[in-house]
The first five atom37 places (N, CA, C, CB, O) and aatype in JSON, in Angstrom:
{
  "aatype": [20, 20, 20, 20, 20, 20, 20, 20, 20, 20, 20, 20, 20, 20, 20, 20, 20, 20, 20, 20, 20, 20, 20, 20, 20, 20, 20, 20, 20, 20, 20, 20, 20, 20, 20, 20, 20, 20, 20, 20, 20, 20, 20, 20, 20, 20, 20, 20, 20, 20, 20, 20, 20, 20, 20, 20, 20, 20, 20, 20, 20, 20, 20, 20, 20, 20, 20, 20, 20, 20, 20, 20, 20, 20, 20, 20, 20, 20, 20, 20, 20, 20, 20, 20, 20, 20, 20, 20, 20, 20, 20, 20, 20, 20, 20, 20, 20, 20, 20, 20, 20, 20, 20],
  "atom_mask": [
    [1, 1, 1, 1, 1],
    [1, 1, 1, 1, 1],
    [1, 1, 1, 1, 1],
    [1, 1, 1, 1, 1],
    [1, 1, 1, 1, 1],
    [1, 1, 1, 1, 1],
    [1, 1, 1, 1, 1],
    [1, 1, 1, 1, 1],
    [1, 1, 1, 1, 1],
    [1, 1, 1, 1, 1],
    [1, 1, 1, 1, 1],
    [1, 1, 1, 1, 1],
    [1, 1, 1, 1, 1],
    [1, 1, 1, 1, 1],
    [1, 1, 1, 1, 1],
    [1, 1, 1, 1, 1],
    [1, 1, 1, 1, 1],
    [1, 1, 1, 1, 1],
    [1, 1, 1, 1, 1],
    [1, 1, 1, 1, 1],
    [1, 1, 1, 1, 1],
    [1, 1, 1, 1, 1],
    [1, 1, 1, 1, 1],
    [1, 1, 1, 1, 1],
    [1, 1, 1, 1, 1],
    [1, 1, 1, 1, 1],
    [1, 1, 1, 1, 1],
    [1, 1, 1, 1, 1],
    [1, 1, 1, 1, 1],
    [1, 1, 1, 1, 1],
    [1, 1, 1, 1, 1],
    [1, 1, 1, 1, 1],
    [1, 1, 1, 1, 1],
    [1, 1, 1, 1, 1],
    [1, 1, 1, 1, 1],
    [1, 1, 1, 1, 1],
    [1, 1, 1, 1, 1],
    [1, 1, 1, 1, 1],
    [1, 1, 1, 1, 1],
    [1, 1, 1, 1, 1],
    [1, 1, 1, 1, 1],
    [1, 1, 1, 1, 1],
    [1, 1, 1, 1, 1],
    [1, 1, 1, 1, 1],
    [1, 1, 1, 1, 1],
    [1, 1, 1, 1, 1],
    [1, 1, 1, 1, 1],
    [1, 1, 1, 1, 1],
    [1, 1, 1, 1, 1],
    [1, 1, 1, 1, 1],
    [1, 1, 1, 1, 1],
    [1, 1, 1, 1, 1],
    [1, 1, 1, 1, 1],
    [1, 1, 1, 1, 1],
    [1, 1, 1, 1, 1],
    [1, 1, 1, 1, 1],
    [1, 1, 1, 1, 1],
    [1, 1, 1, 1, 1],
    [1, 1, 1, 1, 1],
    [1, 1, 1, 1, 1],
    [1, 1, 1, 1, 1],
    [1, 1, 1, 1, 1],
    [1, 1, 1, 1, 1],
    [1, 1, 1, 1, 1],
    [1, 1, 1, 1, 1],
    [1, 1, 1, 1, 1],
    [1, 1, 1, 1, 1],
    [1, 1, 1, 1, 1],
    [1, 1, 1, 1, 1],
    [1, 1, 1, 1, 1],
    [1, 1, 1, 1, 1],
    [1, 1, 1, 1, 1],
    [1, 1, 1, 1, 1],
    [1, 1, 1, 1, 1],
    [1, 1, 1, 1, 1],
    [1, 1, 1, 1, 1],
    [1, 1, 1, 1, 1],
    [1, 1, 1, 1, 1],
    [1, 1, 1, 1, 1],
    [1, 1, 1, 1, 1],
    [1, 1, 1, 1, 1],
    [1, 1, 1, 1, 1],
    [1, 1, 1, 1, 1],
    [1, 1, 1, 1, 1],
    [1, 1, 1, 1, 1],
    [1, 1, 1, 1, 1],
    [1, 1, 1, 1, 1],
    [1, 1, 1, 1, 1],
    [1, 1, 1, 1, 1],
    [1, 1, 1, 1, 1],
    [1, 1, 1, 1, 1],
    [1, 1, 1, 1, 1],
    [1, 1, 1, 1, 1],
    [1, 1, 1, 1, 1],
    [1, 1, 1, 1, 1],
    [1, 1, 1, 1, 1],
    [1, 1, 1, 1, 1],
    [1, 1, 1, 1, 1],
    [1, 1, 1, 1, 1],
    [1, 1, 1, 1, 1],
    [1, 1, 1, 1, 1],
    [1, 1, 1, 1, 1],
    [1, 1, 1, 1, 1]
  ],
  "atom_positions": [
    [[28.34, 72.86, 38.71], [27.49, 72.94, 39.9], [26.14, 72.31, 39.6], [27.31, 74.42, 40.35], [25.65, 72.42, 38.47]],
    [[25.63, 71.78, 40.4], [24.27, 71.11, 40.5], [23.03, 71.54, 40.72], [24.29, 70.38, 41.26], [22.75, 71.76, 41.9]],
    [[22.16, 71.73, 39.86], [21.13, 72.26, 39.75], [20.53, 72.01, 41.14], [20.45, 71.82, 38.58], [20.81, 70.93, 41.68]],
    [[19.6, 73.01, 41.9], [18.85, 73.01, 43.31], [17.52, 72.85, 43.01], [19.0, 74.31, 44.19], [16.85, 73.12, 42.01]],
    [[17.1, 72.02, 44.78], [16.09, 71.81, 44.32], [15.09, 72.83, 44.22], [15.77, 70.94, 44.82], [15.36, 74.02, 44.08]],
    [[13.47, 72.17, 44.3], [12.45, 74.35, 44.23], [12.78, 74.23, 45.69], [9.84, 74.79, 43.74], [13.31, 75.25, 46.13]],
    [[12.63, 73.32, 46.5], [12.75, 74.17, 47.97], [13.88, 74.72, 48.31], [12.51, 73.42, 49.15], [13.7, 75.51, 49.24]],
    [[15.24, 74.64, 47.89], [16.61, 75.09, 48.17], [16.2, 76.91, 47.34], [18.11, 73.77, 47.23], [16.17, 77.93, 48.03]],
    [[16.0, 76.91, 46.08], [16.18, 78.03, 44.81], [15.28, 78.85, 46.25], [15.23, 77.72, 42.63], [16.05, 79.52, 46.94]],
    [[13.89, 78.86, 46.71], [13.25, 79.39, 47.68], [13.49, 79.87, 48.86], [12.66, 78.85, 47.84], [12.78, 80.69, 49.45]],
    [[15.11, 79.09, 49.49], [15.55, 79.42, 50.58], [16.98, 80.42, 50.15], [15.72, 78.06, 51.45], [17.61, 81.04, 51.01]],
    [[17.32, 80.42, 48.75], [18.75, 81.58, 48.61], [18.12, 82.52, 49.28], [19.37, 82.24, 46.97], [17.0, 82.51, 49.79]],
    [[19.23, 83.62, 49.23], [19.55, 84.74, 49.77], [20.38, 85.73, 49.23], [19.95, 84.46, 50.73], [21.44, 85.16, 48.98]],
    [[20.47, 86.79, 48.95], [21.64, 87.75, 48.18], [22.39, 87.95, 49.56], [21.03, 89.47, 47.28], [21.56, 88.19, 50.43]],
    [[23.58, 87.93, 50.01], [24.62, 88.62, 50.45], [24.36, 89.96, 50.45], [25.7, 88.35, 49.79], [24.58, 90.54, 49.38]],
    [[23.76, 90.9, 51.79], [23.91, 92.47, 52.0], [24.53, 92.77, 52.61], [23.14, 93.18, 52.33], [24.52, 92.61, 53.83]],
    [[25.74, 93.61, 51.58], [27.2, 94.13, 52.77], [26.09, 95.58, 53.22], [29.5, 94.79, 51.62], [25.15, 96.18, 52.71]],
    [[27.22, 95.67, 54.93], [26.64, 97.01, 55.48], [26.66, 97.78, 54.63], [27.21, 97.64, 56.53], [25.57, 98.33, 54.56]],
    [[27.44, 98.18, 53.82], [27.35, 99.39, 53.12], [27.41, 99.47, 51.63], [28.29, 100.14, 53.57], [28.34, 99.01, 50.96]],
    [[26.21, 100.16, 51.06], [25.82, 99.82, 49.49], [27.43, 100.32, 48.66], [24.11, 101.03, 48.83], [28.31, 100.85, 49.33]],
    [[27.54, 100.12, 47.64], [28.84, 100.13, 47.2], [28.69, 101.06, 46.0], [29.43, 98.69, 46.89], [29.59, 101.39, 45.22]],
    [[27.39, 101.43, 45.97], [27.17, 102.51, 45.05], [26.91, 102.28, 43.26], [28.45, 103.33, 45.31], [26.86, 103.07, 42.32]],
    [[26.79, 100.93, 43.36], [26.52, 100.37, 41.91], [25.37, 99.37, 42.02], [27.88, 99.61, 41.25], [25.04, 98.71, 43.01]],
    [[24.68, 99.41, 40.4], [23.63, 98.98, 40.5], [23.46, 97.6, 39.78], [22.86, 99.94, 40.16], [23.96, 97.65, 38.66]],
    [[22.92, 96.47, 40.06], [23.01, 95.33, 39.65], [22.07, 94.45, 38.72], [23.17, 94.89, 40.6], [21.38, 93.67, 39.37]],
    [[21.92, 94.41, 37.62], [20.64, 94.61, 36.92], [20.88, 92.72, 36.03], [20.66, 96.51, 35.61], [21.76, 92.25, 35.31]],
    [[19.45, 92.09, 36.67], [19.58, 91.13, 35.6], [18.67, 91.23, 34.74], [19.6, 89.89, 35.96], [17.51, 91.56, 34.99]],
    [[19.35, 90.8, 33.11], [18.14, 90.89, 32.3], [18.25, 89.9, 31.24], [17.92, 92.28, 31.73], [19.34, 89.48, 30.84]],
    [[17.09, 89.53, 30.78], [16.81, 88.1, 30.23], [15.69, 87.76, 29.19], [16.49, 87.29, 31.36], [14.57, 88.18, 29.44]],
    [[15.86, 87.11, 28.15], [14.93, 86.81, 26.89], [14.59, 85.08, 27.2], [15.91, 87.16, 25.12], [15.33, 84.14, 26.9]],
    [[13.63, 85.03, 27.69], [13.28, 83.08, 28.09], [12.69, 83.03, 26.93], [12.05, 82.37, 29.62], [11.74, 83.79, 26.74]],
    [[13.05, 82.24, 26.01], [11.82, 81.82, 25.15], [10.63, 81.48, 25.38], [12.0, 81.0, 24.59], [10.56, 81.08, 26.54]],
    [[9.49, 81.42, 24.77], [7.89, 81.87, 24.62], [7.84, 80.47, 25.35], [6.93, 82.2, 22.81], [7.27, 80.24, 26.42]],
    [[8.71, 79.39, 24.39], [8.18, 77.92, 24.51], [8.38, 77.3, 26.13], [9.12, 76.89, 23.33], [7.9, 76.25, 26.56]],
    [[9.32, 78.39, 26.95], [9.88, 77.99, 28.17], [9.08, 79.26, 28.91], [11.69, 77.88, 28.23], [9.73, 80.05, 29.59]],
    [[7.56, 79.42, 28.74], [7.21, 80.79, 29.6], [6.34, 80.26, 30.77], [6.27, 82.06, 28.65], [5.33, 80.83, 31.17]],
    [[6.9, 78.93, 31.35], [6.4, 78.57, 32.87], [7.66, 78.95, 33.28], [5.85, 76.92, 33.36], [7.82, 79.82, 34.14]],
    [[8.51, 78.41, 32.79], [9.73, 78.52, 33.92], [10.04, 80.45, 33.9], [11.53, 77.32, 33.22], [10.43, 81.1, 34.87]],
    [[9.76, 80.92, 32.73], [9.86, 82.25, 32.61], [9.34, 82.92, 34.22], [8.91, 82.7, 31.24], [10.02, 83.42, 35.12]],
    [[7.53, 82.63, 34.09], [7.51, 82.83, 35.45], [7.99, 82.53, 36.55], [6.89, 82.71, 35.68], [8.09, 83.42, 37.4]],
    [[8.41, 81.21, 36.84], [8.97, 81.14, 38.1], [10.45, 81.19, 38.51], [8.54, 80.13, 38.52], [11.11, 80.86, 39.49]],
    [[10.73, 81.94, 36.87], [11.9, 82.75, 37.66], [11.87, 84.17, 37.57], [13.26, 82.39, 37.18], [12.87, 84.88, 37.48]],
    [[11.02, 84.43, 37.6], [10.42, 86.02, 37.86], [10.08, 85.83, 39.26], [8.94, 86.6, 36.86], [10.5, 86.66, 40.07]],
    [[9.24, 84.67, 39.72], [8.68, 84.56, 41.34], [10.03, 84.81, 42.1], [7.91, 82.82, 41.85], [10.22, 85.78, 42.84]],
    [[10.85, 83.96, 41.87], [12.73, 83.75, 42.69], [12.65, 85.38, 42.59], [14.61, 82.68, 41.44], [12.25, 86.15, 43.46]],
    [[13.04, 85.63, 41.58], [13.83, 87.59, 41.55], [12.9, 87.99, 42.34], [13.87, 88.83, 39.85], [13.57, 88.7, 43.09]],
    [[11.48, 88.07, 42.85], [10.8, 89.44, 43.69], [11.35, 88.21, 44.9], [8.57, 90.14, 43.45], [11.82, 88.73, 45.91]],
    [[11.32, 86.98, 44.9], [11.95, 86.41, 46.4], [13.0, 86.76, 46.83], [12.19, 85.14, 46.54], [13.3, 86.85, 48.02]],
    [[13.7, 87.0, 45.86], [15.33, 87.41, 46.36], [15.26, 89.19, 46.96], [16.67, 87.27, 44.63], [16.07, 89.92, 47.52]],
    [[13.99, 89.32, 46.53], [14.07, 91.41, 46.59], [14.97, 91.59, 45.34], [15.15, 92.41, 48.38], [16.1, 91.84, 45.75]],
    [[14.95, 91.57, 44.44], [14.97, 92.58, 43.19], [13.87, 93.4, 42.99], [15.1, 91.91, 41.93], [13.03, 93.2, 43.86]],
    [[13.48, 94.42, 42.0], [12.72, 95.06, 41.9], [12.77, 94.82, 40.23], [12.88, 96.3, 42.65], [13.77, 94.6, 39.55]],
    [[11.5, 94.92, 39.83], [10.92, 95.62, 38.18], [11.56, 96.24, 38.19], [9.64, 96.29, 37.7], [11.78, 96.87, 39.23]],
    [[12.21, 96.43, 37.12], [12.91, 98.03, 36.19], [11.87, 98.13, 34.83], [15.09, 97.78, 35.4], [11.13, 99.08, 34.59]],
    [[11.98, 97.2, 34.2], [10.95, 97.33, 33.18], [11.09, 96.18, 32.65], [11.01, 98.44, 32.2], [11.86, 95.4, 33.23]],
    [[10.31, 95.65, 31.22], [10.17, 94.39, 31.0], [11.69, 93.34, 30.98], [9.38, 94.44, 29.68], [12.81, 93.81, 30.82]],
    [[11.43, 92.04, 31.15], [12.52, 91.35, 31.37], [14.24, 92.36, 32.05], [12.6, 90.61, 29.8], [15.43, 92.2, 31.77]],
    [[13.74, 93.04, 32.69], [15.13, 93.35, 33.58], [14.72, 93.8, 35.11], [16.1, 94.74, 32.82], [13.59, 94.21, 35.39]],
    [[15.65, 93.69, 35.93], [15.08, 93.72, 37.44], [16.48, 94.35, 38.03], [14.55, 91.96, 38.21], [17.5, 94.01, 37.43]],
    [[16.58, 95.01, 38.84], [17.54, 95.43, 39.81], [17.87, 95.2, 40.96], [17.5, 96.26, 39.95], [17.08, 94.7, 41.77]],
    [[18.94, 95.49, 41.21], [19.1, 95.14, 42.77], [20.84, 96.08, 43.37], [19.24, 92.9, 42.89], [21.96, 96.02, 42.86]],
    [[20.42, 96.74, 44.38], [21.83, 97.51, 44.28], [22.95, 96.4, 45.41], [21.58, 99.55, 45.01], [23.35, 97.08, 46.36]],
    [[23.36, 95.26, 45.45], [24.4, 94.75, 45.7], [24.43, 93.15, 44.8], [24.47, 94.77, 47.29], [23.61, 92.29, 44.47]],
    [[25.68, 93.36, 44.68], [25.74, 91.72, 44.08], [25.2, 90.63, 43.55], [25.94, 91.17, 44.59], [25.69, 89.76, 44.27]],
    [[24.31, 89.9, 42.53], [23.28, 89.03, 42.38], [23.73, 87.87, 41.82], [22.27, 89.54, 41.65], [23.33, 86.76, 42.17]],
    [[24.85, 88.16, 40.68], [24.73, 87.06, 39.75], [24.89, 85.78, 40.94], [26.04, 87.14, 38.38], [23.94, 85.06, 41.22]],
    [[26.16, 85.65, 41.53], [26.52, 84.2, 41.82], [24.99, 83.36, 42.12], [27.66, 84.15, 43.29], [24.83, 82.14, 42.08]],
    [[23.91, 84.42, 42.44], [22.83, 83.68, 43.69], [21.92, 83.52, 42.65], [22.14, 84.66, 45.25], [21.27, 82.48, 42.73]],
    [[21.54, 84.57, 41.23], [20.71, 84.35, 40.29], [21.13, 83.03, 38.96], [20.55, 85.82, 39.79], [20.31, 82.38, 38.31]],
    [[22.75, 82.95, 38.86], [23.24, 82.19, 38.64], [22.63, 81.1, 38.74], [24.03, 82.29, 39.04], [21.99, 80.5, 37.88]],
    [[22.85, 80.81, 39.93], [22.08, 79.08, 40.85], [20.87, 78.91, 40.26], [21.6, 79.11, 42.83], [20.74, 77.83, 39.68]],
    [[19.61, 79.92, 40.21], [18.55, 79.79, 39.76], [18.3, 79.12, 38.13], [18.13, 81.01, 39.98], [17.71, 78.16, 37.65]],
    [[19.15, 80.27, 37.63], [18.95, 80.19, 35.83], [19.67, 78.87, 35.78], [19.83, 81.63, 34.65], [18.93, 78.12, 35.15]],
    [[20.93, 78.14, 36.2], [21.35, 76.9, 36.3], [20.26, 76.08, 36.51], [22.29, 76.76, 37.23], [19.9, 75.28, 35.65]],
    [[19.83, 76.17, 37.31], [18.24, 75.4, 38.01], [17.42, 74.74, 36.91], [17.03, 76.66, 38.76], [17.1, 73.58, 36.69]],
    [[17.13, 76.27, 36.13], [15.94, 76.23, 35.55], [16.42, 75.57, 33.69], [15.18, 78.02, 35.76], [15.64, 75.18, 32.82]],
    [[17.76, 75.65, 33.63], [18.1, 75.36, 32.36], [17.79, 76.54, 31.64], [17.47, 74.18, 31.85], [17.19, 76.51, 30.57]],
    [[18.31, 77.93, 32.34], [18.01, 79.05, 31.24], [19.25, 79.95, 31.45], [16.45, 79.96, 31.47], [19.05, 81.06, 30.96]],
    [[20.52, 79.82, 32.05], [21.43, 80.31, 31.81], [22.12, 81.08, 30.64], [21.81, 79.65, 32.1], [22.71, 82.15, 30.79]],
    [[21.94, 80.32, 29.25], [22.48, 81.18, 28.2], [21.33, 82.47, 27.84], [22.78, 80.15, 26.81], [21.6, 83.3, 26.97]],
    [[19.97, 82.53, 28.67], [18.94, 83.48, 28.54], [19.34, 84.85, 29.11], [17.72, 82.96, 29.19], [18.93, 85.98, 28.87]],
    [[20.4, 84.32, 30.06], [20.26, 84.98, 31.34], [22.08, 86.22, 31.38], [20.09, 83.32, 32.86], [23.29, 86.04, 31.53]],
    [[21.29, 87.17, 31.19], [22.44, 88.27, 31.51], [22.68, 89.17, 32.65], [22.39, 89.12, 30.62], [21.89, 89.57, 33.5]],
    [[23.99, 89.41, 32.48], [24.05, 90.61, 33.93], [24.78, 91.52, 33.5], [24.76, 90.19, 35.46], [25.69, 91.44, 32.69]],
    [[24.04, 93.16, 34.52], [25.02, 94.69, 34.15], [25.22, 94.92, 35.04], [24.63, 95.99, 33.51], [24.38, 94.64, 35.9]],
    [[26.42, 95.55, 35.39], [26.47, 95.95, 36.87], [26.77, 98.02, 35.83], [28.38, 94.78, 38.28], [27.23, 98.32, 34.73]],
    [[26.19, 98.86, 36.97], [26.18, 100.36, 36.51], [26.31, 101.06, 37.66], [24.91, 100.86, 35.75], [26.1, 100.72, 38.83]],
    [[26.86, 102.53, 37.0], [27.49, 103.23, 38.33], [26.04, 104.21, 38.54], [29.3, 104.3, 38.02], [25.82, 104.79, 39.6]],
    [[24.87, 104.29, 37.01], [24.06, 105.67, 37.18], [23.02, 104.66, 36.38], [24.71, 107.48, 36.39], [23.23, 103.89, 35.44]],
    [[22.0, 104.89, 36.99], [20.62, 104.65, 36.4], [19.44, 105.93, 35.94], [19.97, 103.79, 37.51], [19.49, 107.07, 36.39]],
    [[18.65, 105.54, 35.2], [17.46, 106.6, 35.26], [16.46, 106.34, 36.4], [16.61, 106.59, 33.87], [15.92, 105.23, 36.3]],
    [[16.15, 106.93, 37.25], [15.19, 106.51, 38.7], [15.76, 106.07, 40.07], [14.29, 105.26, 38.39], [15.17, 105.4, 40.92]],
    [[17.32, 106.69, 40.13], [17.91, 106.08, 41.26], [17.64, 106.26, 42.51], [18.95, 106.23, 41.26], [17.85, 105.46, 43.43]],
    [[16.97, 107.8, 42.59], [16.32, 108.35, 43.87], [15.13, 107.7, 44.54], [15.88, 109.64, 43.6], [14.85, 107.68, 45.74]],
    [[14.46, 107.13, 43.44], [12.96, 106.4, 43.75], [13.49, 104.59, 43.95], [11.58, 106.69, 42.0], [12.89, 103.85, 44.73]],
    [[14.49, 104.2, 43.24], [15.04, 103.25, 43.8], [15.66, 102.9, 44.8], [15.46, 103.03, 43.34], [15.57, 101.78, 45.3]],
    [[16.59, 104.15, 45.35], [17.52, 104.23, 46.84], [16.75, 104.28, 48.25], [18.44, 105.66, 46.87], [17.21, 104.16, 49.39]],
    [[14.97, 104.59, 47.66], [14.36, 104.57, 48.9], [13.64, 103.53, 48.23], [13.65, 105.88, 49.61], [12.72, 103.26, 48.99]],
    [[13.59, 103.02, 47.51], [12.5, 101.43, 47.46], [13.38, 100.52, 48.53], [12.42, 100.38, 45.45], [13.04, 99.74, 49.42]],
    [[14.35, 100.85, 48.14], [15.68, 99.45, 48.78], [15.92, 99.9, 50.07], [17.53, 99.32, 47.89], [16.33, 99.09, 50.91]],
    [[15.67, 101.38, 50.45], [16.2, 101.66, 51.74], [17.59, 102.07, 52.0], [16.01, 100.63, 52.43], [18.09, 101.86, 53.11]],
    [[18.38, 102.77, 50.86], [20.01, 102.78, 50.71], [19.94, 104.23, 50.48], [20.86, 101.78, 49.39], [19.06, 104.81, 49.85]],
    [[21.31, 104.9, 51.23], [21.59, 106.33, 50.79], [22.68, 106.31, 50.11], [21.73, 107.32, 51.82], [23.13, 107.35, 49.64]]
  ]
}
């Protein structure tokens, strides 16, 4: 697949099914020091997409991400940086289920 351009990476979107599926979607990632522009601006994409901070280098999101964060880290040439968890129980899920707006 072919890297996008910044105005395309700016216009993704995550896929929100009506109904949360009850698992939590967490990307998390080590950019090297020497790559810490692109570090940021793929931290800018994740709060564009609505992920949230979890804590350093990991972010959440309770439906589906990789295929769409995928595209990005492809983008940016940081794919092998770039990991994903999907989980059934987090620590803070109550304060997360109303950040996102999900019961």
């Amino acid at each position: 697949a072919k890297a996008l351009k910044e105005s395309e990476l700016w216009d993704l979107a995550i896929p929100t099914p009506r109904h949360w599926a009850g698992t939590w979607h967490l990307v998390v990632f080590d950019i090297p020091v020497k790559k810490s522009r692109t570090r940021i601006s793929f931290i800018r994409l994740l709060q564009n997409l609505g992920l949230q901070f979890y804590q350093r280098s990991v972010w959440i999101y309770p439906h589906p991400v990789r295929e769409t964060v995928e595209k990005v880290a492809r983008s940016y040439g940081i794919t092998p940086y770039v990991s994903f968890i999907t989980a059934t129980e987090i620590d803070g899920a109550t304060a997360l289920k109303k950040r996102f707006n999900i019961t």
